[in-house]
């Protein structure tokens, strides 16, 4: 029933030109999401004692990926993959939901989960869901295209730093089909020692960090939780990366490939780049996009001087990076949005450039902040979730901010990366001072 309100999840991908995809929903040829059930050998108490570490789930039960996959023919790719893991002795379930980013973003995902839960809760209560009405969610991308203004100016100078140069690899990935592209990326990281770690930043610590930034700032700019969290993770992660890079020799085949595919853009970077997904729904005046469930995220780039990140962390450094985040956030105007989307739609390999750079360039990280989403009000009829978070996507340099359970407060920081980088994070003096290791 929830799929009826989100029909795009039963659509089929079709590549219409290099780097461009469309989703076709044919009622006579639906692409029904994959649904599986798996039995776990551990009970809820053991899972809870391990802080809900996804590594304890049955091998193969949950297979998240950063890429579309499902064969070389894009029409066979499932846009949604749902797995129910039943814990031992009927102790509960783990619900794993993976939806292609091509059709929803975090906001749309949250809309879908709430609608699904709303329907299920009604069925649990009285075995009927006939009086729920129709969902307000809209997945037609033309709604977004109509709301986004036409660029009015030459390319804004602030966007020049966002546009990562094209490369042989980014153009190759734009040319091949989504299935082949996903297979290549998955193969690149299949044997890499990539895992996921979770850290918790308490509400009290977050407030203290924000007050410290305000105290050390000479401006009257509003400082948000996101500004402080982005600054903190940038400092700790950059220090961990730089320490790891200094301990290894960057020579041989890997170094040659990096130089050959990426050119001069990968040599001796002066800035550490933190890219964050920014939702444009509320940033377009009179856009009326609050019910749009598709992907409306664009990239916001924060450039922090590496020389600043190489010194021991301090309140001054945290303030400088946080102000950089705030400046980048304030620059996401209607014109910025218009030019960003225009560039993405005009350059066939635009969306693949950061993925290629993220693979080969150490001084980069991608962040998605989901901490404002109401995941803990998603009630399927048996109460709210005890824990919500991502599984290991087997792709490095990805960070997610998730809300913690209401009884705990604060924010969970989930970091997907190579194990040696995660070990550096776990021993970073600044990071261990402001966060608690969860798993």
GROMACS .gro file of C-alpha atoms in nm:
model
  439
    1UNK     CA    1   0.000   0.000   0.000
    2UNK     CA    2   0.286   0.240   0.075
    3UNK     CA    3   0.431   0.173  -0.271
    4UNK     CA    4   0.104   0.298  -0.423
    5UNK     CA    5   0.179   0.638  -0.270
    6UNK     CA    6   0.541   0.623  -0.394
    7UNK     CA    7   0.502   0.459  -0.737
    8UNK     CA    8   0.846   0.568  -0.850
    9UNK     CA    9   0.991   0.293  -0.627
   10UNK     CA   10   0.831   0.041  -0.865
   11UNK     CA   11   0.972   0.209  -1.174
   12UNK     CA   12   1.249   0.103  -1.407
   13UNK     CA   13   1.562   0.297  -1.490
   14UNK     CA   14   1.634   0.396  -1.846
   15UNK     CA   15   1.952   0.566  -1.962
   16UNK     CA   16   1.846   0.827  -2.218
   17UNK     CA   17   2.191   0.973  -2.283
   18UNK     CA   18   2.541   0.970  -2.138
   19UNK     CA   19   2.517   1.024  -1.764
   20UNK     CA   20   2.140   1.088  -1.777
   21UNK     CA   21   1.874   0.856  -1.639
   22UNK     CA   22   1.498   0.858  -1.623
   23UNK     CA   23   1.257   0.639  -1.429
   24UNK     CA   24   0.967   0.485  -1.618
   25UNK     CA   25   0.668   0.360  -1.418
   26UNK     CA   26   0.462   0.118  -1.627
   27UNK     CA   27   0.161  -0.030  -1.448
   28UNK     CA   28   0.182  -0.333  -1.679
   29UNK     CA   29   0.551  -0.391  -1.609
   30UNK     CA   30   0.621  -0.287  -1.250
   31UNK     CA   31   0.964  -0.329  -1.095
   32UNK     CA   32   0.850  -0.445  -0.751
   33UNK     CA   33   1.104  -0.371  -0.473
   34UNK     CA   34   1.303  -0.665  -0.343
   35UNK     CA   35   1.177  -0.801  -0.013
   36UNK     CA   36   1.353  -1.067   0.196
   37UNK     CA   37   1.336  -1.208   0.549
   38UNK     CA   38   1.633  -1.350   0.739
   39UNK     CA   39   1.656  -1.520   1.078
   40UNK     CA   40   1.930  -1.403   1.316
   41UNK     CA   41   2.105  -1.625   1.572
   42UNK     CA   42   2.134  -1.343   1.830
   43UNK     CA   43   1.860  -1.205   2.050
   44UNK     CA   44   1.766  -0.845   2.118
   45UNK     CA   45   1.957  -0.823   2.448
   46UNK     CA   46   2.284  -0.923   2.283
   47UNK     CA   47   2.223  -0.685   1.995
   48UNK     CA   48   2.145  -0.401   2.235
   49UNK     CA   49   2.453  -0.480   2.446
   50UNK     CA   50   2.662  -0.440   2.129
   51UNK     CA   51   2.505  -0.093   2.076
   52UNK     CA   52   2.318  -0.225   1.771
   53UNK     CA   53   2.637  -0.278   1.574
   54UNK     CA   54   2.525  -0.387   1.222
   55UNK     CA   55   2.829  -0.617   1.203
   56UNK     CA   56   2.637  -0.862   1.424
   57UNK     CA   57   2.362  -0.910   1.169
   58UNK     CA   58   2.366  -1.225   0.953
   59UNK     CA   59   2.621  -1.215   0.673
   60UNK     CA   60   2.452  -1.121   0.351
   61UNK     CA   61   2.126  -1.016   0.516
   62UNK     CA   62   2.192  -0.649   0.467
   63UNK     CA   63   2.385  -0.544   0.157
   64UNK     CA   64   2.378  -0.167   0.134
   65UNK     CA   65   2.577  -0.002  -0.140
   66UNK     CA   66   2.657   0.349  -0.247
   67UNK     CA   67   2.567   0.257  -0.605
   68UNK     CA   68   2.284   0.116  -0.810
   69UNK     CA   69   2.337  -0.250  -0.887
   70UNK     CA   70   2.146  -0.550  -1.013
   71UNK     CA   71   2.296  -0.649  -1.345
   72UNK     CA   72   2.425  -0.488  -1.661
   73UNK     CA   73   2.074  -0.396  -1.780
   74UNK     CA   74   1.951  -0.087  -1.596
   75UNK     CA   75   1.588  -0.196  -1.630
   76UNK     CA   76   1.661  -0.491  -1.398
   77UNK     CA   77   1.795  -0.273  -1.117
   78UNK     CA   78   1.573  -0.265  -0.809
   79UNK     CA   79   1.513   0.087  -0.683
   80UNK     CA   80   1.424  -0.034  -0.333
   81UNK     CA   81   1.561  -0.327  -0.132
   82UNK     CA   82   1.394  -0.420   0.198
   83UNK     CA   83   1.517  -0.686   0.438
   84UNK     CA   84   1.354  -0.797   0.765
   85UNK     CA   85   1.601  -0.954   1.008
   86UNK     CA   86   1.413  -1.145   1.278
   87UNK     CA   87   1.605  -1.162   1.604
   88UNK     CA   88   1.627  -1.483   1.805
   89UNK     CA   89   1.336  -1.590   2.028
   90UNK     CA   90   1.099  -1.340   1.865
   91UNK     CA   91   1.289  -1.064   2.040
   92UNK     CA   92   1.227  -0.805   1.771
   93UNK     CA   93   1.320  -0.720   1.416
   94UNK     CA   94   1.580  -0.516   1.234
   95UNK     CA   95   1.431  -0.338   0.936
   96UNK     CA   96   1.684  -0.264   0.662
   97UNK     CA   97   1.561  -0.033   0.388
   98UNK     CA   98   1.782   0.070   0.098
   99UNK     CA   99   1.637   0.306  -0.166
  100UNK     CA  100   1.822   0.440  -0.468
  101UNK     CA  101   1.940   0.796  -0.424
  102UNK     CA  102   1.833   0.853  -0.783
  103UNK     CA  103   1.469   0.860  -0.670
  104UNK     CA  104   1.473   0.986  -0.310
  105UNK     CA  105   1.697   1.177  -0.073
  106UNK     CA  106   1.692   1.162   0.308
  107UNK     CA  107   1.381   1.380   0.321
  108UNK     CA  108   1.193   1.160   0.075
  109UNK     CA  109   1.312   0.847   0.254
  110UNK     CA  110   1.169   0.984   0.579
  111UNK     CA  111   0.836   1.058   0.408
  112UNK     CA  112   0.818   0.702   0.276
  113UNK     CA  113   0.904   0.541   0.609
  114UNK     CA  114   0.642   0.747   0.794
  115UNK     CA  115   0.374   0.661   0.538
  116UNK     CA  116   0.461   0.291   0.554
  117UNK     CA  117   0.454   0.300   0.935
  118UNK     CA  118   0.125   0.491   0.937
  119UNK     CA  119  -0.040   0.225   0.721
  120UNK     CA  120   0.105  -0.065   0.918
  121UNK     CA  121   0.008   0.085   1.255
  122UNK     CA  122  -0.351   0.117   1.138
  123UNK     CA  123  -0.352  -0.245   1.019
  124UNK     CA  124  -0.212  -0.363   1.353
  125UNK     CA  125  -0.479  -0.167   1.542
  126UNK     CA  126  -0.793  -0.268   1.353
  127UNK     CA  127  -0.685  -0.468   1.046
  128UNK     CA  128  -0.792  -0.196   0.806
  129UNK     CA  129  -0.632   0.107   0.647
  130UNK     CA  130  -0.915   0.228   0.432
  131UNK     CA  131  -0.962   0.565   0.602
  132UNK     CA  132  -0.604   0.692   0.591
  133UNK     CA  133  -0.655   0.908   0.287
  134UNK     CA  134  -0.401   0.973   0.013
  135UNK     CA  135  -0.041   1.066   0.083
  136UNK     CA  136   0.063   1.420  -0.006
  137UNK     CA  137   0.404   1.302  -0.130
  138UNK     CA  138   0.488   1.397  -0.489
  139UNK     CA  139   0.773   1.227  -0.677
  140UNK     CA  140   0.741   1.394  -1.019
  141UNK     CA  141   1.068   1.578  -1.082
  142UNK     CA  142   0.893   1.838  -1.297
  143UNK     CA  143   0.771   1.989  -0.969
  144UNK     CA  144   1.132   2.060  -0.873
  145UNK     CA  145   1.231   2.178  -1.220
  146UNK     CA  146   0.949   2.432  -1.223
  147UNK     CA  147   1.047   2.564  -0.880
  148UNK     CA  148   1.419   2.610  -0.957
  149UNK     CA  149   1.483   2.952  -1.113
  150UNK     CA  150   1.682   3.007  -1.430
  151UNK     CA  151   2.042   3.126  -1.372
  152UNK     CA  152   2.059   3.503  -1.411
  153UNK     CA  153   2.432   3.569  -1.377
  154UNK     CA  154   2.767   3.437  -1.498
  155UNK     CA  155   2.896   3.150  -1.286
  156UNK     CA  156   2.930   3.266  -0.927
  157UNK     CA  157   3.288   3.273  -0.803
  158UNK     CA  158   3.190   3.062  -0.503
  159UNK     CA  159   3.088   2.781  -0.737
  160UNK     CA  160   3.426   2.760  -0.908
  161UNK     CA  161   3.566   2.582  -0.603
  162UNK     CA  162   3.276   2.337  -0.613
  163UNK     CA  163   3.330   2.228  -0.971
  164UNK     CA  164   3.575   1.940  -0.956
  165UNK     CA  165   3.760   1.908  -1.288
  166UNK     CA  166   3.649   1.638  -1.526
  167UNK     CA  167   3.874   1.332  -1.560
  168UNK     CA  168   3.909   1.018  -1.770
  169UNK     CA  169   3.738   0.812  -1.501
  170UNK     CA  170   3.445   1.046  -1.442
  171UNK     CA  171   3.372   1.054  -1.816
  172UNK     CA  172   3.401   0.675  -1.834
  173UNK     CA  173   3.153   0.627  -1.550
  174UNK     CA  174   2.911   0.867  -1.716
  175UNK     CA  175   2.933   0.667  -2.038
  176UNK     CA  176   2.871   0.316  -1.903
  177UNK     CA  177   2.533   0.188  -1.784
  178UNK     CA  178   2.433   0.221  -1.414
  179UNK     CA  179   2.466  -0.153  -1.363
  180UNK     CA  180   2.819  -0.167  -1.500
  181UNK     CA  181   2.910   0.148  -1.308
  182UNK     CA  182   2.785  -0.001  -0.981
  183UNK     CA  183   2.966  -0.328  -1.049
  184UNK     CA  184   3.294  -0.143  -1.113
  185UNK     CA  185   3.271   0.066  -0.797
  186UNK     CA  186   3.166  -0.232  -0.586
  187UNK     CA  187   3.456  -0.435  -0.729
  188UNK     CA  188   3.704  -0.156  -0.649
  189UNK     CA  189   3.609  -0.167  -0.282
  190UNK     CA  190   3.502  -0.533  -0.251
  191UNK     CA  191   3.830  -0.648  -0.101
  192UNK     CA  192   3.919  -0.323   0.075
  193UNK     CA  193   3.918  -0.321   0.453
  194UNK     CA  194   3.628  -0.078   0.482
  195UNK     CA  195   3.406  -0.074   0.788
  196UNK     CA  196   3.179   0.161   0.979
  197UNK     CA  197   3.226   0.319   1.320
  198UNK     CA  198   2.976   0.507   1.530
  199UNK     CA  199   3.046   0.785   1.779
  200UNK     CA  200   2.810   0.976   2.007
  201UNK     CA  201   2.825   1.348   2.077
  202UNK     CA  202   2.608   1.443   2.373
  203UNK     CA  203   2.372   1.738   2.377
  204UNK     CA  204   2.575   1.895   2.658
  205UNK     CA  205   2.902   1.867   2.464
  206UNK     CA  206   2.743   2.006   2.150
  207UNK     CA  207   2.612   2.307   2.340
  208UNK     CA  208   2.954   2.366   2.495
  209UNK     CA  209   3.124   2.354   2.155
  210UNK     CA  210   2.874   2.594   2.007
  211UNK     CA  211   2.917   2.839   2.295
  212UNK     CA  212   3.294   2.818   2.251
  213UNK     CA  213   3.262   2.908   1.883
  214UNK     CA  214   3.032   3.201   1.961
  215UNK     CA  215   3.272   3.326   2.227
  216UNK     CA  216   3.571   3.316   1.993
  217UNK     CA  217   3.387   3.463   1.696
  218UNK     CA  218   3.405   3.833   1.617
  219UNK     CA  219   3.095   3.816   1.395
  220UNK     CA  220   2.725   3.803   1.469
  221UNK     CA  221   2.663   3.505   1.242
  222UNK     CA  222   2.421   3.244   1.368
  223UNK     CA  223   2.607   2.925   1.459
  224UNK     CA  224   2.412   2.601   1.427
  225UNK     CA  225   2.468   2.248   1.553
  226UNK     CA  226   2.558   2.152   1.197
  227UNK     CA  227   2.828   2.422   1.178
  228UNK     CA  228   2.993   2.290   1.493
  229UNK     CA  229   2.959   1.921   1.404
  230UNK     CA  230   3.095   1.977   1.054
  231UNK     CA  231   3.390   2.170   1.196
  232UNK     CA  232   3.464   1.908   1.460
  233UNK     CA  233   3.451   1.610   1.222
  234UNK     CA  234   3.656   1.801   0.962
  235UNK     CA  235   3.934   1.873   1.212
  236UNK     CA  236   3.945   1.522   1.360
  237UNK     CA  237   3.911   1.343   1.027
  238UNK     CA  238   4.163   1.563   0.848
  239UNK     CA  239   4.416   1.507   1.127
  240UNK     CA  240   4.358   1.130   1.104
  241UNK     CA  241   4.397   1.133   0.725
  242UNK     CA  242   4.709   1.351   0.731
  243UNK     CA  243   4.870   1.135   0.998
  244UNK     CA  244   4.794   0.820   0.801
  245UNK     CA  245   4.924   0.974   0.477
  246UNK     CA  246   5.247   1.083   0.647
  247UNK     CA  247   5.310   0.728   0.762
  248UNK     CA  248   5.291   0.570   0.419
  249UNK     CA  249   5.479   0.618   0.094
  250UNK     CA  250   5.262   0.734  -0.192
  251UNK     CA  251   5.453   0.572  -0.476
  252UNK     CA  252   5.409   0.291  -0.724
  253UNK     CA  253   5.103   0.196  -0.929
  254UNK     CA  254   4.848   0.368  -0.701
  255UNK     CA  255   5.033   0.698  -0.724
  256UNK     CA  256   5.065   0.669  -1.103
  257UNK     CA  257   4.693   0.593  -1.143
  258UNK     CA  258   4.600   0.884  -0.922
  259UNK     CA  259   4.810   1.123  -1.128
  260UNK     CA  260   4.706   0.979  -1.463
  261UNK     CA  261   4.333   0.981  -1.399
  262UNK     CA  262   4.301   1.300  -1.195
  263UNK     CA  263   4.586   1.514  -1.326
  264UNK     CA  264   4.715   1.817  -1.141
  265UNK     CA  265   4.398   1.852  -0.930
  266UNK     CA  266   4.520   1.571  -0.704
  267UNK     CA  267   4.868   1.709  -0.637
  268UNK     CA  268   4.957   1.879  -0.308
  269UNK     CA  269   4.613   2.020  -0.223
  270UNK     CA  270   4.616   2.331  -0.005
  271UNK     CA  271   4.269   2.274   0.137
  272UNK     CA  272   4.084   1.987   0.295
  273UNK     CA  273   3.742   1.967   0.127
  274UNK     CA  274   3.432   1.865   0.320
  275UNK     CA  275   3.131   1.820   0.094
  276UNK     CA  276   2.787   1.824   0.253
  277UNK     CA  277   2.451   1.748   0.094
  278UNK     CA  278   2.222   2.051   0.119
  279UNK     CA  279   1.844   2.019   0.084
  280UNK     CA  280   1.706   2.299  -0.134
  281UNK     CA  281   1.335   2.254  -0.049
  282UNK     CA  282   1.318   2.540   0.200
  283UNK     CA  283   1.577   2.753   0.021
  284UNK     CA  284   1.367   2.842  -0.284
  285UNK     CA  285   1.118   3.122  -0.211
  286UNK     CA  286   0.762   3.011  -0.286
  287UNK     CA  287   0.894   2.678  -0.413
  288UNK     CA  288   0.621   2.476  -0.236
  289UNK     CA  289   0.843   2.168  -0.225
  290UNK     CA  290   0.758   2.041   0.124
  291UNK     CA  291   0.578   1.738  -0.025
  292UNK     CA  292   0.838   1.664  -0.293
  293UNK     CA  293   0.983   1.319  -0.218
  294UNK     CA  294   1.248   1.303  -0.490
  295UNK     CA  295   1.616   1.389  -0.464
  296UNK     CA  296   1.655   1.765  -0.417
  297UNK     CA  297   2.002   1.773  -0.266
  298UNK     CA  298   2.292   1.974  -0.402
  299UNK     CA  299   2.652   1.991  -0.281
  300UNK     CA  300   2.794   2.247  -0.044
  301UNK     CA  301   3.173   2.257  -0.033
  302UNK     CA  302   3.373   2.374   0.269
  303UNK     CA  303   3.743   2.442   0.203
  304UNK     CA  304   3.959   2.440   0.517
  305UNK     CA  305   4.333   2.523   0.499
  306UNK     CA  306   4.537   2.208   0.557
  307UNK     CA  307   4.798   2.408   0.747
  308UNK     CA  308   4.526   2.500   0.999
  309UNK     CA  309   4.428   2.135   1.040
  310UNK     CA  310   4.784   2.012   1.086
  311UNK     CA  311   4.828   2.191   1.419
  312UNK     CA  312   4.676   2.060   1.744
  313UNK     CA  313   4.303   2.126   1.765
  314UNK     CA  314   4.202   2.439   1.953
  315UNK     CA  315   3.890   2.645   2.013
  316UNK     CA  316   4.028   2.901   1.768
  317UNK     CA  317   4.068   2.638   1.495
  318UNK     CA  318   3.718   2.502   1.565
  319UNK     CA  319   3.579   2.855   1.537
  320UNK     CA  320   3.756   2.926   1.208
  321UNK     CA  321   3.633   2.604   1.045
  322UNK     CA  322   3.279   2.646   1.185
  323UNK     CA  323   3.262   2.999   1.044
  324UNK     CA  324   3.374   2.857   0.709
  325UNK     CA  325   3.085   2.611   0.723
  326UNK     CA  326   2.841   2.890   0.809
  327UNK     CA  327   2.974   3.106   0.524
  328UNK     CA  328   2.930   2.821   0.275
  329UNK     CA  329   2.578   2.757   0.406
  330UNK     CA  330   2.478   3.122   0.372
  331UNK     CA  331   2.600   3.123   0.012
  332UNK     CA  332   2.333   2.868  -0.090
  333UNK     CA  333   2.104   3.129  -0.246
  334UNK     CA  334   1.844   3.085  -0.519
  335UNK     CA  335   2.108   3.181  -0.774
  336UNK     CA  336   2.355   2.930  -0.629
  337UNK     CA  337   2.090   2.658  -0.652
  338UNK     CA  338   1.996   2.754  -1.009
  339UNK     CA  339   2.356   2.749  -1.127
  340UNK     CA  340   2.436   2.424  -0.942
  341UNK     CA  341   2.145   2.237  -1.100
  342UNK     CA  342   2.212   2.392  -1.442
  343UNK     CA  343   2.574   2.275  -1.426
  344UNK     CA  344   2.474   1.926  -1.310
  345UNK     CA  345   2.227   1.888  -1.597
  346UNK     CA  346   2.459   2.028  -1.865
  347UNK     CA  347   2.774   1.828  -1.778
  348UNK     CA  348   2.724   1.454  -1.829
  349UNK     CA  349   2.993   1.348  -1.580
  350UNK     CA  350   2.924   1.617  -1.318
  351UNK     CA  351   2.780   1.388  -1.049
  352UNK     CA  352   3.058   1.130  -1.094
  353UNK     CA  353   3.349   1.369  -1.045
  354UNK     CA  354   3.333   1.380  -0.662
  355UNK     CA  355   3.299   1.001  -0.644
  356UNK     CA  356   3.618   0.955  -0.845
  357UNK     CA  357   3.804   1.216  -0.641
  358UNK     CA  358   3.675   1.068  -0.318
  359UNK     CA  359   3.828   0.736  -0.417
  360UNK     CA  360   4.176   0.864  -0.503
  361UNK     CA  361   4.222   1.194  -0.316
  362UNK     CA  362   4.281   1.157   0.057
  363UNK     CA  363   4.196   1.512   0.157
  364UNK     CA  364   3.821   1.485   0.101
  365UNK     CA  365   3.513   1.374   0.292
  366UNK     CA  366   3.138   1.363   0.222
  367UNK     CA  367   2.882   1.439   0.493
  368UNK     CA  368   2.506   1.395   0.512
  369UNK     CA  369   2.321   1.544   0.809
  370UNK     CA  370   2.002   1.351   0.892
  371UNK     CA  371   1.990   1.458   1.256
  372UNK     CA  372   1.677   1.672   1.212
  373UNK     CA  373   1.466   1.395   1.066
  374UNK     CA  374   1.194   1.244   1.284
  375UNK     CA  375   1.310   0.883   1.260
  376UNK     CA  376   1.210   0.814   1.621
  377UNK     CA  377   0.845   0.896   1.560
  378UNK     CA  378   0.820   0.620   1.298
  379UNK     CA  379   0.589   0.374   1.476
  380UNK     CA  380   0.478   0.062   1.291
  381UNK     CA  381   0.236  -0.025   1.570
  382UNK     CA  382   0.476  -0.169   1.824
  383UNK     CA  383   0.648   0.145   1.948
  384UNK     CA  384   0.929   0.365   1.820
  385UNK     CA  385   1.267   0.224   1.705
  386UNK     CA  386   1.539   0.164   1.963
  387UNK     CA  387   1.813   0.262   1.720
  388UNK     CA  388   1.832   0.411   1.370
  389UNK     CA  389   2.151   0.423   1.167
  390UNK     CA  390   2.325   0.318   0.844
  391UNK     CA  391   2.496  -0.012   0.771
  392UNK     CA  392   2.842  -0.047   0.618
  393UNK     CA  393   2.805   0.079   0.260
  394UNK     CA  394   3.157  -0.041   0.169
  395UNK     CA  395   3.250   0.302   0.034
  396UNK     CA  396   3.509   0.519   0.209
  397UNK     CA  397   3.497   0.878   0.336
  398UNK     CA  398   3.123   0.893   0.397
  399UNK     CA  399   2.987   1.041   0.720
  400UNK     CA  400   2.629   1.054   0.843
  401UNK     CA  401   2.482   1.252   1.132
  402UNK     CA  402   2.183   1.071   1.286
  403UNK     CA  403   1.967   1.165   1.585
  404UNK     CA  404   2.013   0.955   1.894
  405UNK     CA  405   1.721   0.788   2.071
  406UNK     CA  406   1.510   1.048   2.262
  407UNK     CA  407   1.606   0.885   2.592
  408UNK     CA  408   1.974   0.945   2.514
  409UNK     CA  409   1.978   1.273   2.326
  410UNK     CA  410   2.264   1.414   2.124
  411UNK     CA  411   2.376   1.298   1.783
  412UNK     CA  412   2.536   0.983   1.642
  413UNK     CA  413   2.823   1.027   1.397
  414UNK     CA  414   2.858   0.730   1.161
  415UNK     CA  415   3.181   0.716   0.961
  416UNK     CA  416   3.234   0.471   0.674
  417UNK     CA  417   3.603   0.437   0.588
  418UNK     CA  418   3.914   0.221   0.577
  419UNK     CA  419   3.982   0.050   0.908
  420UNK     CA  420   4.320   0.216   0.956
  421UNK     CA  421   4.160   0.561   0.925
  422UNK     CA  422   3.889   0.464   1.174
  423UNK     CA  423   4.160   0.350   1.416
  424UNK     CA  424   4.324   0.691   1.385
  425UNK     CA  425   3.988   0.854   1.462
  426UNK     CA  426   3.943   0.638   1.770
  427UNK     CA  427   4.275   0.762   1.911
  428UNK     CA  428   4.255   1.125   1.798
  429UNK     CA  429   4.285   1.328   2.119
  430UNK     CA  430   4.044   1.602   2.010
  431UNK     CA  431   3.779   1.357   1.889
  432UNK     CA  432   3.797   1.132   2.195
  433UNK     CA  433   3.753   1.438   2.414
  434UNK     CA  434   3.425   1.543   2.255
  435UNK     CA  435   3.272   1.206   2.157
  436UNK     CA  436   3.215   0.856   2.293
  437UNK     CA  437   3.297   0.549   2.087
  438UNK     CA  438   2.984   0.336   2.027
  439UNK     CA  439   3.109   0.062   1.789
   0.00000   0.00000   0.00000
